[in-house]
Coordinates of N, CA and C and ligand atoms in Angstrom, one line a residue:
X1 N 9.3 -28.3 -1.9 CA 9.6 -27.0 -1.3 C 10.5 -27.2 -0.1
X2 N 11.6 -26.5 0.0 CA 12.4 -26.6 1.2 C 11.9 -25.7 2.3
X3 N 12.4 -25.8 3.5 CA 11.9 -25.0 4.6 C 12.0 -23.5 4.4
X4 N 13.2 -23.1 3.8 CA 13.4 -21.7 3.5 C 12.3 -21.2 2.6
X5 N 12.1 -21.9 1.5 CA 11.0 -21.4 0.6 C 9.7 -21.4 1.2
X6 N 9.4 -22.4 2.1 CA 8.1 -22.4 2.7 C 7.9 -21.2 3.6
X7 N 9.0 -20.9 4.4 CA 8.9 -19.8 5.3 C 8.7 -18.5 4.5
X8 N 9.4 -18.4 3.4 CA 9.3 -17.2 2.5 C 7.9 -17.1 2.0
X9 N 7.3 -18.2 1.6 CA 6.0 -18.2 1.0 C 5.0 -17.8 2.2
X10 N 5.2 -18.2 3.4 CA 4.3 -17.9 4.5 C 4.4 -16.4 4.8
X11 N 5.6 -15.8 4.7 CA 5.7 -14.4 5.1 C 5.1 -13.6 4.0
X12 N 5.2 -14.0 2.7 CA 4.6 -13.3 1.6 C 3.0 -13.3 1.8
X13 N 2.5 -14.5 2.2 CA 1.1 -14.6 2.4 C 0.6 -13.6 3.5
X14 N 1.4 -13.5 4.5 CA 1.0 -12.5 5.6 C 1.0 -11.1 5.1
X15 N 2.1 -10.8 4.3 CA 2.2 -9.4 3.7 C 1.0 -9.1 2.8
X16 N 0.6 -10.1 2.0 CA -0.5 -9.9 1.1 C -1.8 -9.7 1.9
X17 N -1.9 -10.5 2.9 CA -3.2 -10.3 3.7 C -3.2 -8.9 4.3
X18 N -2.1 -8.4 4.7 CA -2.0 -7.0 5.3 C -2.4 -6.0 4.2
X19 N -1.9 -6.2 3.0 CA -2.2 -5.2 2.0 C -3.6 -5.4 1.5
X20 N -4.1 -6.6 1.5 CA -5.5 -6.8 1.0 C -6.5 -6.1 2.0
X21 N -6.1 -6.0 3.3 CA -6.9 -5.3 4.2 C -6.9 -3.8 3.8
X22 N -5.7 -3.3 3.5 CA -5.6 -1.9 3.1 C -6.5 -1.6 1.9
X23 N -6.5 -2.5 1.0 CA -7.3 -2.3 -0.3 C -8.8 -2.1 -0.1
X24 N -9.2 -2.5 1.1 CA -10.7 -2.4 1.4 C -11.0 -0.9 1.7
X25 N -10.0 -0.1 1.9 CA -10.2 1.3 2.3 C -9.9 2.1 1.0
X26 N -9.9 3.4 1.1 CA -9.6 4.3 0.0 C -8.2 4.1 -0.6
X27 N -8.0 4.5 -1.8 CA -6.6 4.4 -2.3 C -5.6 5.1 -1.5
X28 N -6.0 6.2 -0.9 CA -5.0 6.9 -0.1 C -4.5 6.1 1.1
X29 N -5.5 5.7 1.9 CA -5.1 4.9 3.1 C -4.5 3.6 2.7
X30 N -4.9 3.0 1.6 CA -4.4 1.7 1.2 C -2.9 1.9 0.7
X31 N -2.6 3.0 0.0 CA -1.2 3.2 -0.4 C -0.3 3.6 0.7
X32 N -0.9 4.3 1.7 CA -0.1 4.6 2.9 C 0.2 3.3 3.7
X33 N -0.8 2.4 3.8 CA -0.5 1.2 4.5 C 0.5 0.3 3.7
X34 N 0.4 0.3 2.4 CA 1.4 -0.5 1.6 C 2.8 0.1 1.7
X35 N 2.9 1.5 1.7 CA 4.2 2.1 1.8 C 4.7 1.9 3.2
X36 N 3.9 1.8 4.2 CA 4.3 1.5 5.5 C 4.9 0.1 5.6
X37 N 4.3 -0.8 4.9 CA 4.8 -2.2 4.8 C 6.2 -2.2 4.1
X38 N 6.3 -1.3 3.1 CA 7.6 -1.2 2.4 C 8.6 -0.7 3.4
X39 N 8.3 0.4 4.1 CA 9.2 1.0 5.1 C 9.5 0.0 6.2
X40 N 8.6 -0.8 6.6 CA 8.8 -1.7 7.7 C 10.0 -2.6 7.5
X41 N 10.2 -3.0 6.3 CA 11.3 -3.9 6.0 C 12.7 -3.2 6.0
X42 N 12.7 -1.9 6.0 CA 13.9 -1.1 6.0 C 14.7 -1.4 7.3
X43 N 14.0 -1.6 8.4 CA 14.7 -1.9 9.7 C 15.7 -3.1 9.5
X44 N 15.2 -4.1 8.9 CA 16.0 -5.3 8.7 C 17.1 -5.0 7.6
X45 N 16.6 -4.5 6.5 CA 17.6 -4.3 5.4 C 18.6 -3.2 5.6
X46 N 18.2 -2.1 6.2 CA 19.1 -1.0 6.4 C 20.1 -1.3 7.6
X47 N 19.6 -2.0 8.6 CA 20.4 -2.3 9.7 C 21.6 -3.2 9.3
X48 N 21.3 -4.2 8.4 CA 22.3 -5.0 7.9 C 23.3 -4.3 7.0
X49 N 22.7 -3.4 6.1 CA 23.6 -2.7 5.2 C 24.6 -1.9 6.0
X50 N 24.1 -1.3 7.2 CA 25.0 -0.5 8.0 C 25.9 -1.3 8.9
X51 N 25.7 -2.6 8.9 CA 26.6 -3.4 9.7 C 26.2 -3.5 11.2
X52 N 25.0 -3.0 11.5 CA 24.5 -2.9 12.8 C 24.0 -4.3 13.3
X53 N 23.5 -5.1 12.3 CA 23.0 -6.4 12.5 C 23.8 -7.4 11.7
X54 N 24.1 -8.5 12.2 CA 24.9 -9.5 11.5 C 24.2 -9.9 10.2
X55 N 25.0 -10.1 9.1 CA 24.4 -10.4 7.8 C 23.7 -11.8 7.8
X56 N 22.5 -11.8 7.3 CA 21.7 -13.0 7.3 C 21.0 -13.1 6.0
X57 N 21.5 -13.9 5.1 CA 21.0 -13.9 3.7 C 19.5 -14.3 3.7
X58 N 19.1 -15.2 4.6 CA 17.7 -15.6 4.6 C 16.8 -14.4 5.0
X59 N 17.2 -13.7 6.0 CA 16.4 -12.6 6.5 C 16.3 -11.5 5.4
X60 N 17.4 -11.3 4.6 CA 17.5 -10.3 3.6 C 16.5 -10.7 2.5
X61 N 16.5 -12.0 2.0 CA 15.6 -12.4 0.9 C 14.2 -12.3 1.4
X62 N 13.9 -12.7 2.6 CA 12.5 -12.6 3.1 C 12.0 -11.1 3.1
X63 N 12.9 -10.2 3.6 CA 12.5 -8.8 3.7 C 12.3 -8.2 2.3
X64 N 13.2 -8.6 1.4 CA 13.1 -8.1 0.0 C 11.8 -8.6 -0.7
X65 N 11.4 -9.8 -0.4 CA 10.2 -10.4 -1.0 C 9.0 -9.6 -0.5
X66 N 8.9 -9.4 0.8 CA 7.8 -8.7 1.4 C 7.8 -7.2 0.8
X67 N 8.9 -6.6 0.8 CA 9.0 -5.3 0.3 C 8.5 -5.2 -1.2
X68 N 9.0 -6.1 -2.0 CA 8.6 -6.1 -3.4 C 7.0 -6.2 -3.5
X69 N 6.4 -7.1 -2.8 CA 5.0 -7.3 -2.9 C 4.3 -6.1 -2.4
X70 N 4.8 -5.5 -1.3 CA 4.1 -4.2 -0.8 C 4.3 -3.1 -1.8
X71 N 5.4 -3.0 -2.4 CA 5.7 -1.9 -3.4 C 4.8 -2.1 -4.6
X72 N 4.7 -3.4 -5.0 CA 3.8 -3.7 -6.2 C 2.4 -3.4 -5.9
X73 N 1.9 -3.6 -4.7 CA 0.5 -3.2 -4.4 C 0.3 -1.7 -4.2
X74 N 1.4 -1.0 -3.9 CA 1.3 0.5 -3.8 C 1.2 1.1 -5.2
X75 N 1.8 0.5 -6.1 CA 2.0 1.1 -7.5 C 0.7 1.6 -8.1
X76 N -0.4 0.8 -8.1 CA -1.6 1.3 -8.8 C -2.5 2.1 -7.9
X77 N -2.1 2.5 -6.7 CA -2.9 3.1 -5.7 C -2.7 4.7 -5.7
X78 N -2.3 5.2 -6.9 CA -2.1 6.6 -7.0 C -3.0 7.1 -8.2
X79 N -4.3 6.8 -8.2 CA -5.1 7.2 -9.4 C -5.3 8.7 -9.4
X80 N -5.6 9.3 -10.5 CA -6.0 10.7 -10.6 C -7.2 10.9 -9.7
X81 N -7.2 12.1 -9.1 CA -8.4 12.3 -8.2 C -8.1 12.0 -6.7
X82 N -6.9 11.5 -6.5 CA -6.5 11.2 -5.1 C -5.4 12.2 -4.6
X83 N -5.4 13.4 -5.2 CA -4.3 14.4 -4.9 C -4.5 14.9 -3.5
X84 N -5.7 14.9 -3.0 CA -5.9 15.6 -1.7 C -6.8 14.8 -0.8
X85 N -6.7 15.1 0.5 CA -7.5 14.5 1.5 C -6.8 13.4 2.3
X86 N -7.4 13.1 3.4 CA -6.8 12.0 4.3 C -5.4 12.2 4.6
X87 N -5.0 13.5 4.7 CA -3.6 13.8 5.1 C -2.6 13.1 4.2
X88 N -2.9 13.0 2.9 CA -1.9 12.5 2.0 C -0.7 13.4 1.9
X89 N 0.5 12.7 1.8 CA 1.7 13.5 1.6 C 2.1 13.4 0.1
X90 N 1.3 12.8 -0.7 CA 1.6 12.7 -2.1 C 1.5 14.1 -2.7
X91 N 2.5 14.6 -3.4 CA 2.5 15.9 -4.0 C 1.8 15.9 -5.4
X92 N 1.1 17.0 -5.7 CA 0.4 17.1 -7.0 C 1.3 16.9 -8.2
X93 N 2.6 17.1 -8.1 CA 3.5 16.8 -9.2 C 3.4 15.4 -9.7
X94 N 3.0 14.5 -8.9 CA 2.8 13.1 -9.3 C 2.0 13.0 -10.5
X95 N 0.9 13.8 -10.5 CA -0.1 13.7 -11.6 C 0.2 14.7 -12.7
X96 N 1.0 15.7 -12.3 CA 1.4 16.8 -13.3 C 2.5 16.3 -14.2
X97 N 3.4 15.4 -13.7 CA 4.6 15.0 -14.4 C 4.4 13.9 -15.3
X98 N 3.2 13.5 -15.7 CA 3.0 12.4 -16.6 C 3.4 11.1 -16.0
X99 N 4.2 10.3 -16.7 CA 4.5 8.9 -16.2 C 5.8 8.8 -15.4
X100 N 6.4 9.9 -15.1 CA 7.7 9.8 -14.3 C 7.5 9.1 -13.0
X101 N 6.4 9.3 -12.3 CA 6.2 8.7 -11.0 C 6.1 7.2 -11.1
X102 N 5.3 6.8 -12.1 CA 5.1 5.3 -12.4 C 6.5 4.7 -12.8
X103 N 7.2 5.4 -13.6 CA 8.5 4.9 -14.0 C 9.4 4.7 -12.8
X104 N 9.4 5.6 -11.9 CA 10.2 5.4 -10.6 C 9.7 4.2 -9.8
X105 N 8.4 4.0 -9.8 CA 7.9 2.8 -9.1 C 8.4 1.6 -9.8
X106 N 8.4 1.6 -11.1 CA 9.0 0.5 -11.9 C 10.4 0.2 -11.6
X107 N 11.2 1.3 -11.4 CA 12.6 1.2 -11.1 C 12.8 0.6 -9.7
X108 N 12.0 1.0 -8.8 CA 12.1 0.4 -7.4 C 11.8 -1.1 -7.5
X109 N 10.8 -1.5 -8.2 CA 10.5 -2.9 -8.4 C 11.6 -3.7 -9.1
X110 N 12.2 -3.0 -10.1 CA 13.3 -3.7 -10.8 C 14.5 -3.8 -9.9
X111 N 14.8 -2.9 -9.0 CA 15.9 -3.0 -8.2 C 15.7 -4.1 -7.1
X112 N 14.4 -4.2 -6.7 CA 14.1 -5.3 -5.7 C 14.2 -6.7 -6.4
X113 N 13.7 -6.8 -7.6 CA 13.8 -8.0 -8.3 C 15.3 -8.4 -8.6
X114 N 16.1 -7.4 -8.9 CA 17.5 -7.7 -9.2 C 18.2 -8.2 -7.9
X115 N 17.8 -7.6 -6.8 CA 18.5 -8.0 -5.5 C 18.0 -9.4 -5.1
X116 N 16.7 -9.7 -5.3 CA 16.2 -11.0 -5.0 C 16.9 -12.1 -5.9
X117 N 17.0 -11.8 -7.2 CA 17.6 -12.7 -8.2 C 19.1 -12.9 -7.9
X118 N 19.7 -11.9 -7.4 CA 21.2 -12.0 -7.1 C 21.5 -12.9 -5.9
X119 N 20.5 -13.1 -5.0 CA 20.7 -13.9 -3.8 C 22.0 -13.6 -3.1
X120 N 22.2 -12.3 -2.7 CA 23.5 -12.0 -2.1 C 23.8 -12.8 -0.9
X121 N 25.0 -13.4 -1.0 CA 25.4 -14.4 0.1 C 26.2 -13.7 1.2
X122 N 26.7 -12.5 0.9 CA 27.4 -11.8 2.0 C 27.2 -10.3 1.9
X123 N 27.7 -9.6 2.9 CA 27.5 -8.2 3.0 C 28.0 -7.4 1.8
X124 N 29.2 -7.8 1.4 CA 29.8 -7.1 0.3 C 29.0 -7.1 -1.0
X125 N 28.4 -8.2 -1.3 CA 27.6 -8.3 -2.5 C 26.2 -7.7 -2.2
X126 N 25.8 -7.7 -1.0 CA 24.4 -7.1 -0.7 C 24.4 -5.6 -0.7
X127 N 25.5 -5.0 -0.2 CA 25.5 -3.5 0.0 C 25.1 -2.7 -1.3
X128 N 25.8 -2.9 -2.4 CA 25.4 -2.1 -3.6 C 24.0 -2.4 -4.1
X129 N 23.4 -3.6 -3.8 CA 22.0 -3.9 -4.2 C 21.1 -3.1 -3.3
X130 N 21.5 -3.0 -2.0 CA 20.7 -2.2 -1.1 C 20.8 -0.7 -1.4
X131 N 22.0 -0.3 -1.9 CA 22.2 1.1 -2.2 C 21.2 1.5 -3.3
X132 N 21.0 0.7 -4.3 CA 20.2 1.0 -5.5 C 18.7 1.1 -5.0
X133 N 18.3 0.2 -4.1 CA 16.9 0.3 -3.6 C 16.7 1.5 -2.8
X134 N 17.6 1.8 -1.8 CA 17.5 3.0 -0.9 C 17.5 4.3 -1.8
X135 N 18.3 4.3 -2.8 CA 18.4 5.5 -3.7 C 17.1 5.7 -4.4
X136 N 16.4 4.6 -4.7 CA 15.1 4.7 -5.4 C 14.1 5.4 -4.5
X137 N 14.0 4.9 -3.2 CA 13.1 5.5 -2.2 C 13.4 7.0 -2.1
X138 N 14.6 7.3 -1.9 CA 15.0 8.7 -1.6 C 14.7 9.6 -2.8
X139 N 15.1 9.2 -4.0 CA 14.8 10.0 -5.2 C 13.3 10.3 -5.3
X140 N 12.5 9.3 -5.1 CA 11.1 9.6 -5.3 C 10.5 10.4 -4.2
X141 N 10.9 10.1 -3.0 CA 10.4 10.9 -1.8 C 10.8 12.4 -2.0
X142 N 12.0 12.7 -2.4 CA 12.5 14.1 -2.5 C 11.6 14.8 -3.5
X143 N 11.2 14.1 -4.5 CA 10.5 14.8 -5.6 C 8.9 14.8 -5.4
X144 N 8.4 13.7 -4.8 CA 7.0 13.5 -4.8 C 6.3 13.3 -3.5
X145 N 7.1 13.4 -2.4 CA 6.5 13.3 -1.1 C 6.7 14.5 -0.3
X146 N 5.6 15.1 0.2 CA 5.7 16.3 1.0 C 6.2 15.9 2.4
X147 N 6.8 16.9 3.1 CA 7.3 16.6 4.4 C 6.2 16.4 5.4
X148 N 6.4 15.7 6.5 CA 5.4 15.5 7.5 C 5.0 16.8 8.1
X149 N 3.7 17.1 8.4 CA 3.4 18.3 9.1 C 3.3 18.0 10.6
Ligands
HEC1 C1 7.8 6.2 -7.0 C2 7.8 6.9 -5.8 C3 8.1 6.3 -4.5 C4 9.0 5.3 -4.2 C5 10.0 4.7 -5.2 C6 9.0 5.0 -2.8 N1 8.0 5.8 -2.2 FE1 7.5 5.8 -0.2 N2 6.0 7.2 -0.6 C7 5.8 7.8 -1.8 C8 4.7 8.7 -1.7 C9 4.1 9.6 -2.7 C10 4.3 8.6 -0.3 C11 3.1 9.4 0.3 C12 1.8 8.6 0.1 C13 0.6 9.3 0.7 O1 0.7 9.9 1.8 O2 -0.5 9.3 0.1 C14 5.2 7.6 0.3 C15 5.1 7.3 1.7 C16 6.0 6.5 2.3 C17 5.9 6.2 3.7 C18 4.9 6.7 4.8 C19 3.7 5.8 4.8 C20 2.6 6.3 5.8 O3 2.7 5.8 6.9 O4 1.8 7.1 5.4 C21 7.0 5.3 4.0 C22 7.4 4.7 5.3 C23 7.7 5.1 2.7 N3 7.0 5.8 1.7 C24 8.8 4.2 2.6 C25 9.4 4.0 1.3 C26 10.6 3.1 1.2 C27 11.3 2.4 2.3 C28 10.8 3.1 -0.1 C29 11.9 2.3 -0.9 C30 12.2 1.0 -0.5 C31 9.8 3.9 -0.8 N4 9.0 4.4 0.1 C32 9.8 4.1 -2.2 C33 6.5 7.5 -3.0 C34 7.5 6.6 -3.2

């Protein structure tokens, strides 16, 4: 294992520890914690896509790996019966629309896997990959996440 891979493995371990902590609580607070971890990586990923931060392929891959693990742990945390309570912003349409919500989670994971596999070496190759990921967040939130009160 080279240093890069070791560092990535270490950061994934930390992300998993964080989501395992969340899993000890209810599905609602656990999925909110997992989603927060997903969102936390947007600072790095979005800042680079916008050219605000110098492109760093190592930082991108690390952030993508953490985001993918956090998104994968959020996916099963929307069981029926968790429509209400604990100030959830999950809309009831998630459970009314059949499998569309889960399909969208799958698409997010697929776009993350694709970006990781592509190992984008520069900003030009990274931008469209990031665009697909960000579009996935936006599309699902518009349909299935209530505004903050
Ligand atoms: C398939 C649907 C879906 C996708 C895709 C998705 N989200 Fe979410 N997200 C939700 C739902 C639903 C909630 C509200 C969960 C709740 O309150 O129970 C949420 C909540 C959040 C939150 C608030 C967490 C908190 O503190 O309560 C953040 C931040 C977030 N998402 C970021 C992201 C980012 C960034 C992406 C894309 C990389 C993304 N999400 C992709 C459905 C999705």
